[in-house]
Amino acid sequence: MKKLLSLLLVITLLLSLAGCGKNSEGGQASSSTKKDQQEDITIRFALWDYENSGLQPLIERYEAENEGIKIDVLDISAKEYGDKLAIMLAGGETIDTFFCKTISDLGGYVTKEQIDPLDTYIEADKIDTVPYGATMDTVNIDDKIYGLPYRKDFWLLFYNKNMFDKHGIDYPTKDMTWDDYREVAKQLTSGEGPTKEYGTYIHTWASVYFLQGLQKNMGDLVSGDYVMLKDGLELLKGIQLEDKSAQDYATNKSMGSHYAGMMEKGNVGMLYMGTWQMSQFAKMKSQGISDEQYNWSVAPMPTWTKDEAEATIGGVSPMLLSTTSKHKEETWEFIKFVSGEEGAKHLADLLIMPAFINEAVMDRFVQNEYFPEDGKIALETEHIFMEWPSDKLSPLLSKMVDEEIQLVVTGNKSIDDAIADMESRRDEIIEQNK
Amino acid sequence: MTQNKTIIRRNRMKAYAFLAPNFVGFIVFTLIPVVYAFLLSFMEWDSARPAVFVGLSNYFKLFKDTGFRISLLNTLYYTAITVPLTIVFALAFALILNEGLKGIKLFRALHFFPHISSIVAVAVVWQFLYHPDFGPINMVLKQIGIANPPRWTSSVTWAMPAVIFMSVWKSFGYYMIMFIAGLKAIPIQLYEAAKIDGANGWKRFRYVTLPMISPTMFFVVIISIISSFKVFAQVFIMTEGGPGRATSVLVYKIYTDAFKNFKFGYASAEAVILFIFILIVTIIQYRGQEKWVNYMN
Amino acid sequence: MGKLHELRRKIILYTLLCISSISMVLPFLWMLSASLKSEKDVFSFPIQWITDAPVWRNYIVIWEKIDFATYYMNTIKLTVVITILQLITCSLAAYAFAKIDFPEQKVLFLGYLATMMVPFQVVMIPQFIIMKNLHLTDTHMALILLQAFSPFGVFLLRQYYLNIPNELLEAARIDGMGEFKIYSKIMVPLAKPALASLSIFTFVFVWNDFLGPLIYLNTDKNKTIQLGIRKFITEYTSEYSLIMAASVCALIPVLIIFLLAQKYFIEGVAMTGMKG
C-alpha cells in the first residue's frame, strides 16, 4: 500500500509537471538547451479570429524572409478578446505584440503601463506616417504614439442586388436617407413564416443602434447628450416592431443569429455592417456561391438628411508593443511589416481595409476580382466617427449603453425613459470612478 | 508527567506528518486568500499599478452603486423563490419515493441526473427551449391556446423566473436524496404508534415526519440558501445578466467587476458583502435550530 | 382502507412520478434529438423526437471544427490528477483529525470548517493574484493546486472515519504497528465507500467546473470541455445541432460514471446530509 501510494504520488506529480512543461514552451523551456547554436527568437503575437484574419500566409512569409524569427500566434475568440487579453496581460503572460481590438481599450493599456510608446522607433526608422492618414490620431495619447494602425474599419450599407431587381427598386446611392432606408426595407419585405424575405437585417450589437446618433455630430457617447440616440432608436424599433421588415432583436439575440449567415441565405435585402464584411463575402464568393444565390454590393451609410456629407462610424485596430517583451527590436520590425505597406497589400488582396493606404494599395483593393464594380462610391466616405473614444470610462459606459438599448428594443422600456436613465447612470459611473 | 509530554509530542509529530500535504496547500490556496480578500476590499487595485489603501471607500461606493443594489435584490429574489420551491418539490418526491413503490431506483436516478450534468450544456439547452418564437415551451403554450406566451429570457419580467425554473429543475433531485436518507432513519414504530392514536395522514406528517427530519431540513435549507446566493453559470450563459440588468446577480456582478473591469478591490468588497450575507443566514439558522430541530440523541 | 383505495393512491403516486421524471428527461432527449437533425429541422414543430434520417455527421463535424480532442484530453487530465491528489491529501489529513489526539486538533479543524463557509467567489480574486505572482495563469497547474486540497474532502472523510471504532486502531498500536501502516492497512480499506464517494464528487465537480477554467485558462490548447462548448456557442452561434452534439459529448462521461457508480453518489449525498 505504501509503495502504491508513493507511486501514485510520483505519477501525479510527473503528470502535472509534464503538463506544465508543455504549457510554457517557447518561453524558458527551449532557451537553455541550445546555447551554442544560433537560437530562434520567438515573438508571441496575440490576435482574434486567426482563421478568418487571412494573416497566416503573411506570417509564414515573414518567417521565411527572416531567418531565426518564429512567430507564435496566440488565437483568442473574437467575443472574449478584450477580457481575455486583459487577464493575460495582468497575469504576466509573455506577449510581445498584440492587436488592440477597439481603440477604447487603448487608454487602459497605457495607464496600466502594459505597452510602450513607439515614437523613438518611428523617428529612428524615419517612418512616413502620411499613408496612415487620420488613423494616427487615434493612437496618439498625451502626444505619444502607442501602436501602429493595422486595420481601419468603417460602416457601409451592404445590399443584395437580386432582391432589388426582383422588386424593381433602384440600388441605394449616397443620397439615401434613413427614412428612405425604412421605406425601401418595407418594399423589399414579402412573404410569411420561414420563407419570409426581409428588407433588412439589424444586428444585436449596441453600435448598430447608436451609430445613427453619432451621425448627428453632437459629441461622443462619453460626453455628448444622449438625446442624440432618440431618432435612431425610434427608427429601428419601427422597422422591427411596426413594419416587421426586419427580424426583431429578441429573436436575433436568443438565436444568436450571425449577420453574414443571414445575408448569405439570400432572403435579406440590406445590411449595414463594417468593412470587414467585404472579405467575408469575397470568401464566400470564392468558395463558389453563385450570383443567383446572392449578389452583393456596397453603398455609403444612409444619413439623416440628403445634403449631409457622408458620415459613418468606424474603428481602428492598431498593433501594439508590449512592455514586457524581451525582444523589442525584433518585435518592432515585425509590427512594421504587418502594419506597413507589405501587410496593407496583403490585406487589400483579401478585401480587408488596411490603415496604411496609398495609391498602390487602393488600386489593389478596388481591382480585386470580388470587389463589386459599383461599390467604389462607398469607399469614399469622408467623415468617420469613432464608436467609443479612448477614455477610461468607455468600457463601463459601453456596457451601460448596451443594457439600456437592449431594454428599449425588447420593448421593456420606453425610449425617453431609457435616455433619461442613461444620463443618470452615466453620472453615477463618473461619480463612482473618480 | 514527562511521559505524558513525550506522548503528546509524539502524537503531534504524527499528526503533523499526516496533515502536512493538505495543510500546506490549504494555507496557501485557501486560508491566505480568505484573509487577503478582506484586506483587498480596503484597497483600490487594477492589477497593474500598485495597490492603494483607500479605507472604507469601496464600501461607501457600494452603497451608492445602483448596479450593486440591483444585483443584491435580484439575488434575494432568486433565493426567495428558488429555495422554497426546491424544498417543496424535493420533500414531496422524497415522500412519494419513500412509499416503497416499484422502480424506485430508476426514478431516483432520473431525478438526480440533472444535478450532476454540466451546467453549461444544460443552460444552452434551456436557452433554446425558452426561445420566444421557435422554442418548444412556447410552441406548446400556443398549442394549448395561450396566444401571447411570455418572451422568457428577453422579457424583464420573465427572465428571472426562467432562470429560477431551470435551477429548481436542475437541483431538487439532489436535495430529494438527502430527504430520502432522513426519512429512512425514522423508526417505523413511531408511525405505528401514531396510527393507533388515530392520527390521519396529514397529522402523521405534521407530528411525526416533520419533527423527525428537521435535522435534514435544517441542513438542506442552509445549503440551498448558500448555493442560491452563489448562482452564476446559469445567468452567465442564458442571459448575461440581461435584459438590461434584470438577471444580474451578485456573483455575476463580482465577476464582471473583477475580470472585466479590473476593479479588484471593489469586487473584493462586493464579495465580502456576499460572505456577510451567507454568515448571517448560517448564524440565524444555528440560533433558530434549537427551537425547531429535534435531535434524537 | 380498502384495496380499491390503496390502488387509487398508487395510481396517483405513479402518475406524479412519471410526469416529473419525464420533465427531468425531456430536455436531455431534446438535446439528443436536436443533435441528430439537420440545421433547418431543429426548431420544426411539432417536435420530431426521432428523425427519419439522423445526421450522424454532426458528431464528426464537431471534432473537425474545433479542437475537441484537446479539450477532452485536458479535462480528463485535470479530473484524474485532481481527484487522485485530493484523495491522498484529504484522507491523510482527515485521519489526523479523526484518529490522532494532539493539542491543536480542535483549533485547526475549526479553521477548516470556517473556510468551508467562505464561498469560492470570495477567494477567487486573491487566488488569481497568487497564481499570477507564481506565473501560473493559463496553466493546468493553477487549477490543480486550487482544487487538490479541498477542506470539504477533509470534512467528509473525517465524518466517516469517526464512525470507525478506535479499538481497532488501538489494538494495532499496542502491537507496535507504525501509524502510517495503521492508516494504510486498516483505515483505508475500511473507508473505501467514503473514498469512492469523494472521488466521484471530485470527478463530477472538476469535469463540470466552469468558473475556474473561465478565469484561468486562456489559450485554446489548455481549455476544458466546458469552455469548449462555450466557444462553440460564441463562434458557431447559429449551428444549433452542432452545439447540441457538443453538449451531448460533454455529458456522456458523467452519465457513464453515474450509471456505474450510482450507489456511491447516493451514499455520498446522504452522508453529507446526515448530522453535520
Coordinates of C-alpha atoms in Angstrom, one line a residue, chain A residues 103 152-155 211 214 274-276 312-316 383-388:
Chain A
I103 CA -9.5 52.0 -29.5
K152 CA -9.2 50.7 -40.4
D153 CA -12.9 49.7 -40.5
F154 CA -15.9 51.8 -41.2
W155 CA -19.5 51.0 -41.7
L211 CA -24.4 55.0 -34.9
L214 CA -23.3 59.6 -33.7
G274 CA -18.3 47.2 -41.0
T275 CA -15.9 46.9 -44.0
W276 CA -14.7 43.6 -42.6
T312 CA -20.4 56.8 -40.7
I313 CA -18.8 55.2 -37.7
G314 CA -15.7 53.2 -37.6
G315 CA -12.8 52.0 -35.7
V316 CA -9.0 51.4 -35.9
H383 CA -16.4 61.5 -42.2
I384 CA -15.8 58.7 -39.7
F385 CA -16.9 58.9 -36.1
M386 CA -15.2 56.7 -33.5
E387 CA -17.6 54.3 -31.8
W388 CA -16.0 55.0 -28.5

